[in-house]
Short mmCIF file of C-alpha atoms in Angstrom, two decimals:
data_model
loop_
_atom_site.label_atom_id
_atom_site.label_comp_id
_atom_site.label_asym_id
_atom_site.label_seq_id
_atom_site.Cartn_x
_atom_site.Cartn_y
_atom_site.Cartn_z
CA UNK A 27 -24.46 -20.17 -5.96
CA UNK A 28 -21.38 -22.04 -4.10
CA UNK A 29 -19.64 -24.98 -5.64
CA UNK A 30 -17.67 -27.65 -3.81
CA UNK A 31 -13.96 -26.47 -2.02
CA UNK A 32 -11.61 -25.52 -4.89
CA UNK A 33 -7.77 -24.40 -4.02
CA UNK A 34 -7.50 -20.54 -3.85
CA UNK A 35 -5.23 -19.15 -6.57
CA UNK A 36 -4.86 -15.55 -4.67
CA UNK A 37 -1.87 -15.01 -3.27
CA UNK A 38 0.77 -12.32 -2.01
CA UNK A 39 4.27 -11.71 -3.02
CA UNK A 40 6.97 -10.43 -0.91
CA UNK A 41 9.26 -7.96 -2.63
CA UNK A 42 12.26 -6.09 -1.56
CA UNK A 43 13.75 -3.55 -4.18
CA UNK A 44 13.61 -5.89 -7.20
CA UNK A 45 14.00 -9.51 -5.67
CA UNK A 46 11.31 -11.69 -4.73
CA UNK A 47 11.33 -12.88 -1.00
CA UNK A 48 8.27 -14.82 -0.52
CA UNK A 49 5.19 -15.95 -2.00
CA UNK A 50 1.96 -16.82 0.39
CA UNK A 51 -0.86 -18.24 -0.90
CA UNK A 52 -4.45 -16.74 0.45
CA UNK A 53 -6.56 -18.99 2.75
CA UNK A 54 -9.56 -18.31 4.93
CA UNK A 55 -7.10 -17.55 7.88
CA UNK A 56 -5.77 -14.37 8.52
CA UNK A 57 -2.14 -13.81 7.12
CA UNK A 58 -0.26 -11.35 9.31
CA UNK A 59 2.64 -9.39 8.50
CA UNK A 60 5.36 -7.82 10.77
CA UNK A 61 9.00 -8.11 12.31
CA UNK A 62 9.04 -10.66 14.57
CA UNK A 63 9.16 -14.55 13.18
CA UNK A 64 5.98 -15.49 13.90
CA UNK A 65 4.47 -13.32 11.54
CA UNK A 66 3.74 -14.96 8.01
CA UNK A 67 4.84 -12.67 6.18
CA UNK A 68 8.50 -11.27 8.65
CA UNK A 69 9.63 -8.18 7.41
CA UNK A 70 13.07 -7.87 9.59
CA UNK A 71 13.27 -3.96 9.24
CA UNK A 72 13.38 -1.65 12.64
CA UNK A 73 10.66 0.65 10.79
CA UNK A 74 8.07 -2.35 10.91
CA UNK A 75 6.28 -2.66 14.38
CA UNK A 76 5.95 -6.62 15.69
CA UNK A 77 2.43 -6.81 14.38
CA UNK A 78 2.20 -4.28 11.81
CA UNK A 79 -0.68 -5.67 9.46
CA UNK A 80 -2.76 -8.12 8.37
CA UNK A 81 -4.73 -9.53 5.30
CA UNK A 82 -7.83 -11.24 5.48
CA UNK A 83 -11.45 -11.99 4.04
CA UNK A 84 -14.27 -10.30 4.69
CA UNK A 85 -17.47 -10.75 2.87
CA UNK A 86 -15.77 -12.66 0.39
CA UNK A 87 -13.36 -9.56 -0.43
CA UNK A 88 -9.75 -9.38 0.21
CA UNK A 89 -8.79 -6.65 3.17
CA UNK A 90 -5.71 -5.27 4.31
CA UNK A 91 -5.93 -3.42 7.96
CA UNK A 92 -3.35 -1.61 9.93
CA UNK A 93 -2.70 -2.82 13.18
CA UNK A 94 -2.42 0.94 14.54
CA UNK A 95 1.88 0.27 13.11
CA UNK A 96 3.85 3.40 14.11
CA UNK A 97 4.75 3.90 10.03
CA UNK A 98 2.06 3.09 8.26
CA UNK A 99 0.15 0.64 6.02
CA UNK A 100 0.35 2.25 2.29
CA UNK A 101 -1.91 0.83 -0.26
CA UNK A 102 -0.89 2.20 -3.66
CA UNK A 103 1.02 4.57 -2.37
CA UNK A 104 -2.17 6.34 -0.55
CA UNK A 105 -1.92 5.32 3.44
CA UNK A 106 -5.26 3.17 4.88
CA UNK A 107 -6.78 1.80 7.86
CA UNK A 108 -8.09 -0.80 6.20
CA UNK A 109 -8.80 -1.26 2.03
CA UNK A 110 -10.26 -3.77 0.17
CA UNK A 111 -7.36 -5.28 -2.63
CA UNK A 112 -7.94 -5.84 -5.97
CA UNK A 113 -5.60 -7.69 -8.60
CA UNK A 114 -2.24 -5.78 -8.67
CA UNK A 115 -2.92 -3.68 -5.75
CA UNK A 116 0.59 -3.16 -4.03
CA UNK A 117 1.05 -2.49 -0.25
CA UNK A 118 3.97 -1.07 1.17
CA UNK A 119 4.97 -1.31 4.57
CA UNK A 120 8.33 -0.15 4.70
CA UNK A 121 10.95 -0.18 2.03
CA UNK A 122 9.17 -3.70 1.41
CA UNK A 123 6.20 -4.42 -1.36
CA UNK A 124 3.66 -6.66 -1.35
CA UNK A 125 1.63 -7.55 -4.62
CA UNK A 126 -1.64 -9.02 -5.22
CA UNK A 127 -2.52 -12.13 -7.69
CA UNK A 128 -5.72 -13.26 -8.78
CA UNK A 129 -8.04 -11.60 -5.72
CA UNK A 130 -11.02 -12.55 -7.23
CA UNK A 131 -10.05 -16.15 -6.87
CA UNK A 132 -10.99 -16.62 -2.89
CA UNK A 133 -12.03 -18.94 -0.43
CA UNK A 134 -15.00 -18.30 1.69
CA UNK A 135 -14.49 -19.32 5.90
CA UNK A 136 -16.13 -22.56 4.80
CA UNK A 137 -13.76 -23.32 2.44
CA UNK A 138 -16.17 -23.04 -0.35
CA UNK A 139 -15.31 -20.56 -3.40
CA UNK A 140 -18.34 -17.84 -4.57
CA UNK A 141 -19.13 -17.64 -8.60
CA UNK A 142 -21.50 -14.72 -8.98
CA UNK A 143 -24.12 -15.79 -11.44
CA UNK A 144 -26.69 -13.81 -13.67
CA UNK A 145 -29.96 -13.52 -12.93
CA UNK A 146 -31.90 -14.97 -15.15
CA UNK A 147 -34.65 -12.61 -17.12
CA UNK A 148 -38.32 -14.48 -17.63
CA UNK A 149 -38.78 -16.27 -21.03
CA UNK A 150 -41.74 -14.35 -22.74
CA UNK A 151 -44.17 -16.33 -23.91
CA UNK A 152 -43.48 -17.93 -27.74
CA UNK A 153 -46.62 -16.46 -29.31
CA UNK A 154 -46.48 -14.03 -32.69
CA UNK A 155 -48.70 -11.34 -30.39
CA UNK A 156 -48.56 -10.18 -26.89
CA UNK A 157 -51.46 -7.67 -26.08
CA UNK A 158 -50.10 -4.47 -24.86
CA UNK A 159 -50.84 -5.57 -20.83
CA UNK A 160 -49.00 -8.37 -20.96
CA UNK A 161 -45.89 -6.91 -22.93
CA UNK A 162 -45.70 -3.93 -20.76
CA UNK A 163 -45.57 -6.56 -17.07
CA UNK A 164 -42.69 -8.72 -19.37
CA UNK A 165 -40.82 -5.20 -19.89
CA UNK A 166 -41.24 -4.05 -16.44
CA UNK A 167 -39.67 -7.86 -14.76
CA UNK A 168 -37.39 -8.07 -17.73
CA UNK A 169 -35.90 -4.50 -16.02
CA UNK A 170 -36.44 -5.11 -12.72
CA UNK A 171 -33.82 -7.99 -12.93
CA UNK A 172 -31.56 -6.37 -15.11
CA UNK A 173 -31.55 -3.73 -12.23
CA UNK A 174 -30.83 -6.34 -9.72
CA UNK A 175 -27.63 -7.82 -11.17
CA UNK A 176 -26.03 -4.40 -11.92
CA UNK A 177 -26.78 -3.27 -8.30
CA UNK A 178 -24.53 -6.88 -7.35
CA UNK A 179 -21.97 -5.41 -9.24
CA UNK A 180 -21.81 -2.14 -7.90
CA UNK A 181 -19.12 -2.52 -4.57
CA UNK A 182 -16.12 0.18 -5.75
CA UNK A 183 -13.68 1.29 -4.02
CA UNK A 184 -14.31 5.34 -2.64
CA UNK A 185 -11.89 7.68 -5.26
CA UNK A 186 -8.65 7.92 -3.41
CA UNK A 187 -8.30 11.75 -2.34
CA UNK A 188 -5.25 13.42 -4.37
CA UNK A 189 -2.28 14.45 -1.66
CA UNK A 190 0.75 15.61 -1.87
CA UNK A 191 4.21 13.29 -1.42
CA UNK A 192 7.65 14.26 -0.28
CA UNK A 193 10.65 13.31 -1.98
CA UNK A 194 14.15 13.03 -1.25
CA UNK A 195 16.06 13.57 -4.62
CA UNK A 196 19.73 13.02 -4.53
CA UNK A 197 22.17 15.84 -6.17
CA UNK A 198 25.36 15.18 -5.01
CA UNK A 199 27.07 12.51 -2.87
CA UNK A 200 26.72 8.34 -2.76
CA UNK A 201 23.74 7.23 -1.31
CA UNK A 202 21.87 3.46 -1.99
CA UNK A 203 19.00 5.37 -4.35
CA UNK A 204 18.90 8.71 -6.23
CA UNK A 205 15.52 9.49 -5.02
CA UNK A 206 13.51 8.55 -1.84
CA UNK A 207 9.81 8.70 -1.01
CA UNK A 208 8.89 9.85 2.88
CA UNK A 209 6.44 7.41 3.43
CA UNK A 210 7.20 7.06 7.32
CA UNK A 211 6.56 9.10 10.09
CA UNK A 212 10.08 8.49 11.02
CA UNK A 213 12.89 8.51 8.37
CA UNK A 214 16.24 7.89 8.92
CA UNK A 215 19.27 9.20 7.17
CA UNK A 216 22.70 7.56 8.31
CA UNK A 217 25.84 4.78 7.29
CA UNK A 218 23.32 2.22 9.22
CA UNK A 219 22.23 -0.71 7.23
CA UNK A 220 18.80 -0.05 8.86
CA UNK A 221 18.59 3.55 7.88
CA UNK A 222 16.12 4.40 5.56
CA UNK A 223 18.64 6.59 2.91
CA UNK A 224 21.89 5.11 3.50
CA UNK A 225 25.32 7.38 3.11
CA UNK A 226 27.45 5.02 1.03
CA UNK A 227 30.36 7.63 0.78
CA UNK A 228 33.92 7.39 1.39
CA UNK A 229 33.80 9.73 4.50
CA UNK A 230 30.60 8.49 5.54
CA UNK A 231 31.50 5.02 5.87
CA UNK A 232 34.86 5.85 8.00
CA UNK A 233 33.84 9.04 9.98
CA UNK A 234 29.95 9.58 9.72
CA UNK A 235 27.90 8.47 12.68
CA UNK A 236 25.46 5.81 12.33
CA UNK A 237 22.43 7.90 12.01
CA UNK A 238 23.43 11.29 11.22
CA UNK A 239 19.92 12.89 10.98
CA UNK A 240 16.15 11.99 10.49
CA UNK A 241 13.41 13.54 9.23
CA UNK A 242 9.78 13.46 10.97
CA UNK A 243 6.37 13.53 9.25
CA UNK A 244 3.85 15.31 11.21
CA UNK A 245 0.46 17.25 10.69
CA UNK A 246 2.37 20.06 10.25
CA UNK A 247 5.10 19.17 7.53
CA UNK A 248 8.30 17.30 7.88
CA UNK A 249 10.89 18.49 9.99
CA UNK A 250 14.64 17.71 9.97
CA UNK A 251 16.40 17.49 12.82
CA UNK A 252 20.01 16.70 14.18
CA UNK A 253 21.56 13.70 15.26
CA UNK A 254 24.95 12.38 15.49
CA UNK A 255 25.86 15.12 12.62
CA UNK A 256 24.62 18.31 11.98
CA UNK A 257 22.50 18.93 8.76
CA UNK A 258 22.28 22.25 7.11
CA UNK A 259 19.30 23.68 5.13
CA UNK A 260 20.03 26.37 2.54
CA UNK A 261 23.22 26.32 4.12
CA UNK A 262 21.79 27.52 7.83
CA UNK A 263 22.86 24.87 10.31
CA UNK A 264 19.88 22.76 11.86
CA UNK A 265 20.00 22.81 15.64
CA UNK A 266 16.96 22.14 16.24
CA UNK A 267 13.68 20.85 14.53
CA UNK A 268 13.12 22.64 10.98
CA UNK A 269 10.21 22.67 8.63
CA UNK A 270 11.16 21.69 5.28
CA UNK A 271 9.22 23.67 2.28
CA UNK A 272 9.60 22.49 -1.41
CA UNK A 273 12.96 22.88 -2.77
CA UNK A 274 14.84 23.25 0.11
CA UNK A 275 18.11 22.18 -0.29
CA UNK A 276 19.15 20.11 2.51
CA UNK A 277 23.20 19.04 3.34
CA UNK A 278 23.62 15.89 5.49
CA UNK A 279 26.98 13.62 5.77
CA UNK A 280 28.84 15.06 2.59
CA UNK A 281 25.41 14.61 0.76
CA UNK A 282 23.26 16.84 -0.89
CA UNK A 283 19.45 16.64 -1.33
CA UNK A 284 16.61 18.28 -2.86
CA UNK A 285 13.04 18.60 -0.58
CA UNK A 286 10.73 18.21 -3.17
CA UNK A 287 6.69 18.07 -2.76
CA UNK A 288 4.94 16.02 -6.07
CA UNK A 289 1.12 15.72 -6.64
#
């Protein structure tokens, strides 16, 4: 049944690294996330397209949907379309986070909240004996509604298929993190404060360029390739696109890194 309008308690939190940016509270209109300011949730990164993503309700479930971004919509780490969010769920677009509170807590497009009741099983009749007719029908409804609720109950989410991620690990050199996910298609290594693994170095910061290398995800692999330095992988200079297999060791910008593939 639906009760009268009650405030939503669902709502989204904007994190970057460990510091809260935003909070957003859930409402029947579409929240949309992105670069530019008139997004409600503005993530100012270059790696975010101007309409990247957006959150909305849909048959009284929360859903996050892709807006075809050029890096991605990740939803627990495992990259969507479109997903429905639970409690807790996290979505990363970007080096940015965004966590889910209290999903179950939503308002319908009529502003009207949805409490799932049970169905209530028929009352046998108060007598000390029920001929054997009459208690088999009161068996047979008694099940049929018990089938009823559980099949309410039974929307999951499809078993996330296992894949492989590649990682970044740091062994020698100052970047901003020791070890970085390649989430993006595109990933950007480089003194720039929008690079994706930022040199942080001595000779970086005075004579490395501002992108000195990125690193492409396609069907294929990832591939390394040059930019305003020249990388080396196990030591072979990279002058043109490379495939990088697991435990490659890759030099960029008086850096060194490990390729590393993870289940």
């Amino acid at each position: 049944m639906r009760v009268s309008a009650v405030p939503s308690m669902a709502k989204l939190i904007l994190i970057f690294e460990s510091t809260t940016l935003k909070e957003i509270q859930v409402g029947s209109r579409p929240i949309t996330i992105g670069r530019t300011p008139d997004n409600d949730l503005q993530i100012d990164n270059l790696g975010v397209s101007t309409r990247h993503a957006r959150i909305c309700i849909e048959n009284d479930s929360l859903v996050v949907e892709d807006l075809k971004s050029l890096n991605g919509t990740f939803l627990n780490n495992q990259r969507i379309e479109k997903g429905v969010l639970e409690d807790n769920d996290t979505i990363l677009i970007g080096k940015h986070k965004i966590v889910v509170r209290d999903a179950r807590d939503l308002p319908t497009a009529t502003g009207t909240m949805v409490v799932q009741t049970k169905a209530a099983l028929p009352k046998m009749q108060e007598t000390m004996v029920i001929d054997s007719k009459k208690r088999r029908e009161l068996l047979e409804q008694a099940l049929g509604a018990a089938q009823a609720v559980q099949a309410t109950k039974q929307v999951t989410k499809p078993a996330p298929a296992r894949v492989q991620a590649a990682n970044l690990v740091v062994m020698k050199g100052k970047t901003d993190q020791k070890e970085y996910p390649l989430l993006s298609k595109l990933t950007v290594i480089g003194k720039s404060v929008m690079a994706t693994i930022r040199l942080t170095g001595f000779f970086a910061r005075l004579f490395g360029p501002e992108v000195a290398a990125q690193i492409n995800k396609r069907d294929a692999g990832y591939f390394i390739n040059r930019a305003g330095a020249v990388p080396k992988v196990n030591g072979q200079s990279v002058l043109g696109p490379t495939k990088l297999n697991d435990g490659d060791m890759i030099e960029v910008g008086g850096v060194q890194f490990t390729f590393v593939m993870r289940d």
